[in-house]
Short mmCIF file of C-alpha atoms and ligand atoms in Angstrom, two decimals:
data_model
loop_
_atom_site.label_atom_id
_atom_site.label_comp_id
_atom_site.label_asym_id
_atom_site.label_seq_id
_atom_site.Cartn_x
_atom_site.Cartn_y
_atom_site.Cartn_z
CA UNK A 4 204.43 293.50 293.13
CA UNK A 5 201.65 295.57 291.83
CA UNK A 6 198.19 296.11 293.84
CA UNK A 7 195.22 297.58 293.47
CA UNK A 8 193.98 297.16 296.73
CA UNK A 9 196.16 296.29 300.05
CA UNK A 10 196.47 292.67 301.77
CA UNK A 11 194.50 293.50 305.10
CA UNK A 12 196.28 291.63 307.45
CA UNK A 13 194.57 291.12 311.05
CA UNK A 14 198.17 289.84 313.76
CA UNK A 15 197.29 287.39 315.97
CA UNK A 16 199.68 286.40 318.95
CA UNK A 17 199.50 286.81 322.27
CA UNK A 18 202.76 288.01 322.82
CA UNK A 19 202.71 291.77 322.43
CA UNK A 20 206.43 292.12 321.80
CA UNK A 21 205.66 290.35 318.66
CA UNK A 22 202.56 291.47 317.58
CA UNK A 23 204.51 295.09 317.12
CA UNK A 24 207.41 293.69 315.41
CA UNK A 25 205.39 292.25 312.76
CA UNK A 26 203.37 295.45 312.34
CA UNK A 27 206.37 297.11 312.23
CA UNK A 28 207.71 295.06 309.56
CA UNK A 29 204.59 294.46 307.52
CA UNK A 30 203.86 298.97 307.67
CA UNK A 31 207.21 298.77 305.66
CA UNK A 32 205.70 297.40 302.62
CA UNK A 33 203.01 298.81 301.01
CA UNK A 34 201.44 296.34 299.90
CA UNK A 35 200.16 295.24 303.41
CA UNK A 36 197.65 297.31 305.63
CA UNK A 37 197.87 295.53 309.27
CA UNK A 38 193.76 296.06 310.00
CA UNK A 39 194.16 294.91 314.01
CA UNK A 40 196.00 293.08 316.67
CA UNK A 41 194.27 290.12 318.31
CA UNK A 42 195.72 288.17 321.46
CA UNK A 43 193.84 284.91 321.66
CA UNK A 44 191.61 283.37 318.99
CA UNK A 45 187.74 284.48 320.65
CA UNK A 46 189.20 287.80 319.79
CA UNK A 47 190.24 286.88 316.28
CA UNK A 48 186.38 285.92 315.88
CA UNK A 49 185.20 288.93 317.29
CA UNK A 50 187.06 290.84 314.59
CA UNK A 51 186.46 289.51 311.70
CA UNK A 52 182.60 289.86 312.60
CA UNK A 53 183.28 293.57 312.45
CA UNK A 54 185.79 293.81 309.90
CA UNK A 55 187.16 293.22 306.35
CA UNK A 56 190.25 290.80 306.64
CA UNK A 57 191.71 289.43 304.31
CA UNK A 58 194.79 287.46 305.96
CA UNK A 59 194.97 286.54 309.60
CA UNK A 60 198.62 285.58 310.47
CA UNK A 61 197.80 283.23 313.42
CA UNK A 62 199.87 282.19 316.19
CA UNK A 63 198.76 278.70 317.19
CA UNK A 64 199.41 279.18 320.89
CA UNK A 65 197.23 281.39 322.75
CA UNK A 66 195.09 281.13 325.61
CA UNK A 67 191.27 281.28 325.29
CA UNK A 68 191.04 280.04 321.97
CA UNK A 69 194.16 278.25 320.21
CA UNK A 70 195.32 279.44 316.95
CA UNK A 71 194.13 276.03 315.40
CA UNK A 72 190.55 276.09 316.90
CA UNK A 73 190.14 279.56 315.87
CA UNK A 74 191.25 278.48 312.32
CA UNK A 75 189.02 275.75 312.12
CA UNK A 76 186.08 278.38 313.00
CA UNK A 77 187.00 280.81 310.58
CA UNK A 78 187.16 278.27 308.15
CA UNK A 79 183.36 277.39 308.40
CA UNK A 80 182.38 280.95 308.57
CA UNK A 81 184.52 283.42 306.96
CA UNK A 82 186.05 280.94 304.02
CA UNK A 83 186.90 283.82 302.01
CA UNK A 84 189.78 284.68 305.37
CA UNK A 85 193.02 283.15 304.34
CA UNK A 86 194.67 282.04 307.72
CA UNK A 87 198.36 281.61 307.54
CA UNK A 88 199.84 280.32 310.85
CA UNK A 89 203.31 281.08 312.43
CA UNK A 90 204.47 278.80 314.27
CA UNK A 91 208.14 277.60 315.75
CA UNK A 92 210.13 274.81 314.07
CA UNK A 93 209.24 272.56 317.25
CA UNK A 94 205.66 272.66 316.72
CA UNK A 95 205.88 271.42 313.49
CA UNK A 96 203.30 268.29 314.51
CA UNK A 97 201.09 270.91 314.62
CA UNK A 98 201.45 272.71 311.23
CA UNK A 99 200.04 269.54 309.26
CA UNK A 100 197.03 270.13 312.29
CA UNK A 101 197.01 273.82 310.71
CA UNK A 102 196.64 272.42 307.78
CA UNK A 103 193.83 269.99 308.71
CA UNK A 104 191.58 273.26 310.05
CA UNK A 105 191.69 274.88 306.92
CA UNK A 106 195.24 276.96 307.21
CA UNK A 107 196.43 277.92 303.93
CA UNK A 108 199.96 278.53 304.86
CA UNK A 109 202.51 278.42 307.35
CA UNK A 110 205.33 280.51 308.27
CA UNK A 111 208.21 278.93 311.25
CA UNK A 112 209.71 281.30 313.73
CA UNK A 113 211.66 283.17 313.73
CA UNK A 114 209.97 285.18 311.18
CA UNK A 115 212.43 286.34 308.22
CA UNK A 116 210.86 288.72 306.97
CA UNK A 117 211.10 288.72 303.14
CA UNK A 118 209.80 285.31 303.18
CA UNK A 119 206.90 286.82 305.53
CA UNK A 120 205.88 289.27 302.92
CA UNK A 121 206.68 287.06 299.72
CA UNK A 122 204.37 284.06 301.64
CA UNK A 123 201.65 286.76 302.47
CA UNK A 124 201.27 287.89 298.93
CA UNK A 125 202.07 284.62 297.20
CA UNK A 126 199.17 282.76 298.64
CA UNK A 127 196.57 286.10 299.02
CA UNK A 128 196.89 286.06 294.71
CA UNK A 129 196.70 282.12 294.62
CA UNK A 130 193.52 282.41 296.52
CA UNK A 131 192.26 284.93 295.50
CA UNK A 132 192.44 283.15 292.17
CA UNK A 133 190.77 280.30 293.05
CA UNK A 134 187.82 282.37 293.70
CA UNK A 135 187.47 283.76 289.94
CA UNK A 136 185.03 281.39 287.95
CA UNK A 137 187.34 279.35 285.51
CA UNK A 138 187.16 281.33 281.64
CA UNK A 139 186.34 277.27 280.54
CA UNK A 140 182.89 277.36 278.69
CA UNK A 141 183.02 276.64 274.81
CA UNK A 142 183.32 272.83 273.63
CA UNK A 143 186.28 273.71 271.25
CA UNK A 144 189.02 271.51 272.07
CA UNK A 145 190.85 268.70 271.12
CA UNK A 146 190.78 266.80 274.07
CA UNK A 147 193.91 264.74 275.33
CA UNK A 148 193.10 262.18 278.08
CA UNK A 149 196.78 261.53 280.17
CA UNK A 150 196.14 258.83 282.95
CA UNK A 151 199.22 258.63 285.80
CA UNK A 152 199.26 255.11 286.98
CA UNK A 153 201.55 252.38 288.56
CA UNK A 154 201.26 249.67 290.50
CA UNK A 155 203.04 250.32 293.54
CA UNK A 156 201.58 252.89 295.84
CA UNK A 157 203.17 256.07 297.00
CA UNK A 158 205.59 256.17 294.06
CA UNK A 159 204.61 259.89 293.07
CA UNK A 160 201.68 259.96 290.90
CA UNK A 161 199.66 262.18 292.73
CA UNK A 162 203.06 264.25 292.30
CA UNK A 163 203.55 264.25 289.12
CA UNK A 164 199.96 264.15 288.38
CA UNK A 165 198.95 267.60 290.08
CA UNK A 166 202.94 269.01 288.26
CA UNK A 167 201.81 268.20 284.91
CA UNK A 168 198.51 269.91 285.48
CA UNK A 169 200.03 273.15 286.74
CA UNK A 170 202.54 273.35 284.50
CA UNK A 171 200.30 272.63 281.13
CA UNK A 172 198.06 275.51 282.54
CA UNK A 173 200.49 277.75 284.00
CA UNK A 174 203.25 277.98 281.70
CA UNK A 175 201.45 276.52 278.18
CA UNK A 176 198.48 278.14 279.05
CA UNK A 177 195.84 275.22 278.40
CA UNK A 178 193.29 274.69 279.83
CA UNK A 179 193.08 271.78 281.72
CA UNK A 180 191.22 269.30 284.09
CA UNK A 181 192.43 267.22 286.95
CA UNK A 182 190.14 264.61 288.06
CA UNK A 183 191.30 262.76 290.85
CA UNK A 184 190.41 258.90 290.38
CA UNK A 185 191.82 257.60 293.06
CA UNK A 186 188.47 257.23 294.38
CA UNK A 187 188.89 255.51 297.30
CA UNK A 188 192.23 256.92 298.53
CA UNK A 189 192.97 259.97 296.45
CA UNK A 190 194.90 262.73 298.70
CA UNK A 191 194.44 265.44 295.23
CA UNK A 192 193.04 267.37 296.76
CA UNK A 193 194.98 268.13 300.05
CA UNK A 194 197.78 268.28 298.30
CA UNK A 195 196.76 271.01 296.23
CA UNK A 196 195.49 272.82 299.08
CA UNK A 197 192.01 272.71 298.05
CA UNK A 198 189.85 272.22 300.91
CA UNK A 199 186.35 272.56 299.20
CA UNK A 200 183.34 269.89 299.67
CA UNK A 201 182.37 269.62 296.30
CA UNK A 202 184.00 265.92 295.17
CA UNK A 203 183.21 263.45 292.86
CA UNK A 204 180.51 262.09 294.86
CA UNK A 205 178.22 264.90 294.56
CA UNK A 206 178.63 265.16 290.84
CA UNK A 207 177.53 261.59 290.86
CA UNK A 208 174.78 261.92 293.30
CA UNK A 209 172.94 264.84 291.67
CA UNK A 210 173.69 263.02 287.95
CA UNK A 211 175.81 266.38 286.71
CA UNK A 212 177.94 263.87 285.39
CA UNK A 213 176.00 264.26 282.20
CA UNK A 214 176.21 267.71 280.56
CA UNK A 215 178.96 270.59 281.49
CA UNK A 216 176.83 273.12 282.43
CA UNK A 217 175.50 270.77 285.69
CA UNK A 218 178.95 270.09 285.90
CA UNK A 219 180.42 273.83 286.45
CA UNK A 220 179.25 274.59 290.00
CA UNK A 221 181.01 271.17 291.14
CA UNK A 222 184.39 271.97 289.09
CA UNK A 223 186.99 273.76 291.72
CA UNK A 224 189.17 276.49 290.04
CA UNK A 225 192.54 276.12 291.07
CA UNK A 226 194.02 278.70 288.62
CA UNK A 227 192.21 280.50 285.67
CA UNK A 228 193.22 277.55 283.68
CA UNK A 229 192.85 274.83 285.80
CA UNK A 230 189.92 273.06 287.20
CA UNK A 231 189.92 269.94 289.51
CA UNK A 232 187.68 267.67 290.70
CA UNK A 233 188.57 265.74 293.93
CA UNK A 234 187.42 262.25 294.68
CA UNK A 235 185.29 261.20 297.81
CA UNK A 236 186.06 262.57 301.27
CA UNK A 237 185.31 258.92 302.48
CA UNK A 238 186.74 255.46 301.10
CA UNK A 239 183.60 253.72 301.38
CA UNK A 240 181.95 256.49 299.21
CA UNK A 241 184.11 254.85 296.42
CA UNK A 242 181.82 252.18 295.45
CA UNK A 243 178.95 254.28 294.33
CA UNK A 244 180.82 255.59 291.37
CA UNK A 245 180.30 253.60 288.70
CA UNK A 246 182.40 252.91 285.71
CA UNK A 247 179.63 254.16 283.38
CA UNK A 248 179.49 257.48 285.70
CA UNK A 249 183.04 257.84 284.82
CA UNK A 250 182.19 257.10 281.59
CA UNK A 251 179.86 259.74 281.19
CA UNK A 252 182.24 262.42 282.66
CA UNK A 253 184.62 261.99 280.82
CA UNK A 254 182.41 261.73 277.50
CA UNK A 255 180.93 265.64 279.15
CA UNK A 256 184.15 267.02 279.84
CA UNK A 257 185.18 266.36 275.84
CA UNK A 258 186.12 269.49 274.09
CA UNK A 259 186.12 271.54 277.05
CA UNK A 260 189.66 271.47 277.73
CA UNK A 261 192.73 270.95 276.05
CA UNK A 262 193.66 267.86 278.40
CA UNK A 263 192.23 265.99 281.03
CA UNK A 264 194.75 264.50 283.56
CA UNK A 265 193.50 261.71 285.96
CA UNK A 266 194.98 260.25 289.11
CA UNK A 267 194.22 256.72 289.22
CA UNK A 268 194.82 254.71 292.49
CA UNK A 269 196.60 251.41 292.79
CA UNK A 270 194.48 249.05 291.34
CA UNK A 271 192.99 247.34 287.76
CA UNK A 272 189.23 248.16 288.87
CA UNK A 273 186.47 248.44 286.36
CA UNK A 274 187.05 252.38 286.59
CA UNK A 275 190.53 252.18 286.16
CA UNK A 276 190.37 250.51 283.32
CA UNK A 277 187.75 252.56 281.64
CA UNK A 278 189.96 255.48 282.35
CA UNK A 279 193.21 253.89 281.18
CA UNK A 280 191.11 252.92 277.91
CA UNK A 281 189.69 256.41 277.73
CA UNK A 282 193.13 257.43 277.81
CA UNK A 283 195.13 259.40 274.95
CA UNK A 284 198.34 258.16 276.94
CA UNK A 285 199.21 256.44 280.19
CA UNK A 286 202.33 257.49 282.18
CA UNK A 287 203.20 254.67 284.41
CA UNK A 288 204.78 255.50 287.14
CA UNK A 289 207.48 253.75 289.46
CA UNK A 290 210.33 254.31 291.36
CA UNK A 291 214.00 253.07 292.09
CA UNK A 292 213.22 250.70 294.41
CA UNK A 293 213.18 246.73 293.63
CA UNK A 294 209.61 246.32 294.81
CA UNK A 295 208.79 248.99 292.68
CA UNK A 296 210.34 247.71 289.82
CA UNK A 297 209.30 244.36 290.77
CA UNK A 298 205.28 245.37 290.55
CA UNK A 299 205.73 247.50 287.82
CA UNK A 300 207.00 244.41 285.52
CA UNK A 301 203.69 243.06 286.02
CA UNK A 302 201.98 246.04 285.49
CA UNK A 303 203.82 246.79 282.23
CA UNK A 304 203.16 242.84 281.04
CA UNK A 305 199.13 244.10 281.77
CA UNK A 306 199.81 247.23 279.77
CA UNK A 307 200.70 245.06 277.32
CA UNK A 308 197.97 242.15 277.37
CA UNK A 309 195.64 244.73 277.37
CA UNK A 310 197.54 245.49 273.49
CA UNK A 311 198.32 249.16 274.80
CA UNK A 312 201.47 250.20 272.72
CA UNK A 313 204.51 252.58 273.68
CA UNK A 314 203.12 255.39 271.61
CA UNK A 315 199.78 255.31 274.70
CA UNK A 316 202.31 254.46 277.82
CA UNK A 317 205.25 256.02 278.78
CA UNK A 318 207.48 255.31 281.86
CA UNK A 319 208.60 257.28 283.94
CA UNK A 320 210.96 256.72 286.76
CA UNK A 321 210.40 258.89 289.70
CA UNK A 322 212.73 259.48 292.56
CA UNK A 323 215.32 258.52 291.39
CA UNK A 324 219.34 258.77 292.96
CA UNK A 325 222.36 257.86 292.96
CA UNK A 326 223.56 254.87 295.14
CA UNK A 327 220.11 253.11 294.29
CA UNK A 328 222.18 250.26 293.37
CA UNK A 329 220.08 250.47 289.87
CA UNK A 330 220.26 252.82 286.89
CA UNK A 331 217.65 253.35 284.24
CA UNK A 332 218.88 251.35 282.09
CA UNK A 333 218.61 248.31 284.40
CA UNK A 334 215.16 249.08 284.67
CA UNK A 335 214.29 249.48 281.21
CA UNK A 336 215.87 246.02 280.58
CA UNK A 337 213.73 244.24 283.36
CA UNK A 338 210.41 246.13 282.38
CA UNK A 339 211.43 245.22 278.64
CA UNK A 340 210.45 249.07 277.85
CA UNK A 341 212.13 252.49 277.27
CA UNK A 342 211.98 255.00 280.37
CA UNK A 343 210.78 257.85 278.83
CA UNK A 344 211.68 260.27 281.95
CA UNK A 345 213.47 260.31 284.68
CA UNK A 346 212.55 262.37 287.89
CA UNK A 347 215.18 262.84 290.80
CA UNK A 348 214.00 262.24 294.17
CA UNK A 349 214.45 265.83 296.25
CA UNK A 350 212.78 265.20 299.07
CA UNK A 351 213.30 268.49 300.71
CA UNK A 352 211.89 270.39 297.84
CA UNK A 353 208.51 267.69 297.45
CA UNK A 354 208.22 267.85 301.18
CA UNK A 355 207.43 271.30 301.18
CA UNK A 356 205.49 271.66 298.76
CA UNK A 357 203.46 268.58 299.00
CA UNK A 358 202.78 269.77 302.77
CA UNK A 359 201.97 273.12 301.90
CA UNK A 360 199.72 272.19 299.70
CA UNK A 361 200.92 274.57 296.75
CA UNK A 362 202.63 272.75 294.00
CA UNK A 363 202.60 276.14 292.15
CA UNK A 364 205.49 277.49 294.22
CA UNK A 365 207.71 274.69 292.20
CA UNK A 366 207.25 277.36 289.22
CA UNK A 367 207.75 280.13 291.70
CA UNK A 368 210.58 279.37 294.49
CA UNK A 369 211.85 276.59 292.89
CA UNK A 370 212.00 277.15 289.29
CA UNK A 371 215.09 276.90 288.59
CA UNK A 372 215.65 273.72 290.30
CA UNK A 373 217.00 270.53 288.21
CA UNK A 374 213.82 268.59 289.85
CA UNK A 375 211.79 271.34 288.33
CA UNK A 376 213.23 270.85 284.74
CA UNK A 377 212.76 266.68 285.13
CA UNK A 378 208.89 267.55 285.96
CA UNK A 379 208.75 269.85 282.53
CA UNK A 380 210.23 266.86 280.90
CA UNK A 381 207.55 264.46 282.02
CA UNK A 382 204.25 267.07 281.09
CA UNK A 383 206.13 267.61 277.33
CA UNK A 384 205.63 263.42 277.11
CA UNK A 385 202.08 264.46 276.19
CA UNK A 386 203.24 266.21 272.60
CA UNK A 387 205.83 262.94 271.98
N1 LIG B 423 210.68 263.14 293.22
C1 LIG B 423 210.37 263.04 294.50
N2 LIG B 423 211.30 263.29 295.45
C2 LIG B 423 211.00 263.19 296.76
N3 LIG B 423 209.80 262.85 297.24
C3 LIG B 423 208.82 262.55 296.36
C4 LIG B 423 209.05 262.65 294.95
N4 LIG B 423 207.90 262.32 294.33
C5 LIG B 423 207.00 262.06 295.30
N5 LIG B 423 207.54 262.19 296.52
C6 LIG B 423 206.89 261.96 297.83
O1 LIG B 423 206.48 260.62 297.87
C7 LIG B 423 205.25 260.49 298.56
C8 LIG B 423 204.25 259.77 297.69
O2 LIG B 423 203.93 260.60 296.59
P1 LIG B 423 202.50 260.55 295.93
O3 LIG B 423 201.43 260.72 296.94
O4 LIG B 423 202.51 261.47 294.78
O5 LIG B 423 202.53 259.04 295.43
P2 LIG B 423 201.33 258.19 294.83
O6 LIG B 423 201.97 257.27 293.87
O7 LIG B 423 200.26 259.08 294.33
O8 LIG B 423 200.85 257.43 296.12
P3 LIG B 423 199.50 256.58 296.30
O9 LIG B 423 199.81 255.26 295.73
O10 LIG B 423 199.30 256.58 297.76
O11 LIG B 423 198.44 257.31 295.55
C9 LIG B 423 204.81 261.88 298.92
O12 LIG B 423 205.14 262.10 300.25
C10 LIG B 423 205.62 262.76 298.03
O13 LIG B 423 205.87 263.98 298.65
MG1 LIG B 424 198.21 259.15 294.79
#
């Protein structure tokens, strides 16, 4: 990989054995320039006072200061430090903790180190992107409005929500918009690895809900062509969005993108209906299970009373396998509907990523991955 400018990576471990084997290893690639060695977290504060890091590769046990208290530190002072922690496979309770504080990555032990190097420069460019103001600013745009929805909860959604997002923007180069309407329960954001303050709430509060230019300092710039909005940090926050606020947005956000993707939450509220109205299509999502497919009869017998045709909602049937003791086609004849697509469940893959919070690595490490090819499948729905 080409760059300008070396990753300056600050080690942080208190074992000095390993401190030199990763400088060792990291001097070997050009890319990196290892900036210090630290051996508890107080002295990972210290440097970075004094010092231009970008990346501190934290260890998460140390004495003095933990690697996750020190990460939660840096992450209200020095935002613009990426922290990625290394940690052994036994710790892993800790890693979603890492997470929690504001890590951006993690890395187990024993360190391979290939997937050292490709992690370190993988998530210095995704963040570093993040940063860049989003090119979005000229009302020229068709907009598309594509709602994910079901009626049973943790079916994937979110998942394929966030997927279709990334890969319009990434690989067809629109510009898009993911709002996440699950107000009271939405998890958008962490799964995205966004760890920002600005959600739906504030828009609301300050009433930049009503013209884009309000609206730009509260947009979060996931990629140069996507922007995201997250929804409240709290549940109870939920109520004090209206369905005319939503309204509104959306209404603002017209013609500055080429499609607008929300994640809705489980329910037929007042917003979620505006939304699904609002909506250019709906892609209902359940899985293989019977409850699933139980709930989302009903919710396809709604879809229907509410005179929404198959050309506005498609189905899609996520995690799907083998030995489910159903097939599509058993679906489609209890929901009385074509399954439009068809998404394998790969938990190992979704695990990952979902945890790391960086669904863009599907387009990097896993690209070629049949899962990868069913999620392509489901974001094309919008041209059918
Ligand atoms: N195809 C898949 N294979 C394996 N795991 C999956 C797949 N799709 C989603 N998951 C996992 O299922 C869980 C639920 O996914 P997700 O949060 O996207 O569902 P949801 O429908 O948005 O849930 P909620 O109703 O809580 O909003 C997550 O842990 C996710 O990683
Ligand atoms: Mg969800």
């Amino acid at each position: 990989m080409m760059v300008e400018q070396k990753i300056r990576i600050l080690i942080a471990d208190d074992i000095k054995d390993t401190r030199q084997l990763i400088r060792r290893l990291l001097e070997m690639d050009e890319q990196f320039e290892v900036v210090g060695e630290a051996e508890n977290g107080l002295e990972v504060l210290q440097f970075v006072k004094q010092n231009e890091v970008d990346i501190v590769l934290m260890d998460i046990n140390m004495p003095e200061l933990n690697g996750l208290e020190a990460t939660g530190q840096l992450t209200i002072n020095h935002p613009d430090i990426i922290v990625v922690i290394m940690s052994v496979q036994s710790e892993s309770e800790y890693l979603k903790k890492a997470m929690l504080y504001g890590a951006k990555e993690f890395i187990i032990k024993p360190l391979n180190f290939e997937l050292v190097a490709q992690t370190l420069t993988e998530t210095y460019s995704r963040h570093k992107k993040i940063k860049q103001v989003s090119a979005v600013s000229h009302k020229v745009f068709d907009t598309k409005i594509i709602s994910y929805f079901g009626t049973k909860g943790g079916t994937g959604k979110t998942f394929l929500a966030m997927n279709t997002a990334i890969f319009l923007s990434k690989e067809q180069k629109k510009k898009v918009l993911l709002i996440d309407t699950d107000l009271q329960f939405g998890d958008l954001g962490l799964s995205m690895g966004l760890k920002q303050d600005r959600t739906i709430t504030d828009i609301v509060e300050e009433g930049a809900e009503h013209s884009y230019e309000a609206l730009i300092p509260y947009l979060l710039h996931y990629s140069e062509n996507l922007d995201v909005i997250i929804s409240p940090h709290k549940a109870e926050h939920a109520e004090y969005i209206s369905k005319k606020a939503i309204d509104d947005l959306l209404k603002t956000v017209n013609g500055y993108y080429d499609i607008i993707i929300c994640d809705l939450g489980v329910n037929y509220s007042d917003v979620t209906l505006a939304i699904m109205d609002a909506s250019t299509q709906i892609h209902f999502v359940t899985s293989m299970e019977l409850a699933a497919v139980q709930n989302a009869i009903q919710g396809i017998e709604v879809m229907k009373s509410l005179n929404y045709t198959s050309d506005k909602v498609k189905v899609i049937v996520n995690k799907s396998y083998r030995g489910s003791g159903m097939t599509v086609k058993d679906i489609e004849k209890a929901i009385k509907m074509k399954v439009h697509a068809e998404v394998e469940e790969q938990p190992k893959i979704v695990r990952h990523v979902m945890n790391i919070g960086d669904p863009g690595s599907l387009y990097t490490r896993h690209r070629h991955t049949k899962i990868v090819k069913q999620l392509n499948m489901v974001a094309n729905l919008i041209d059918s």
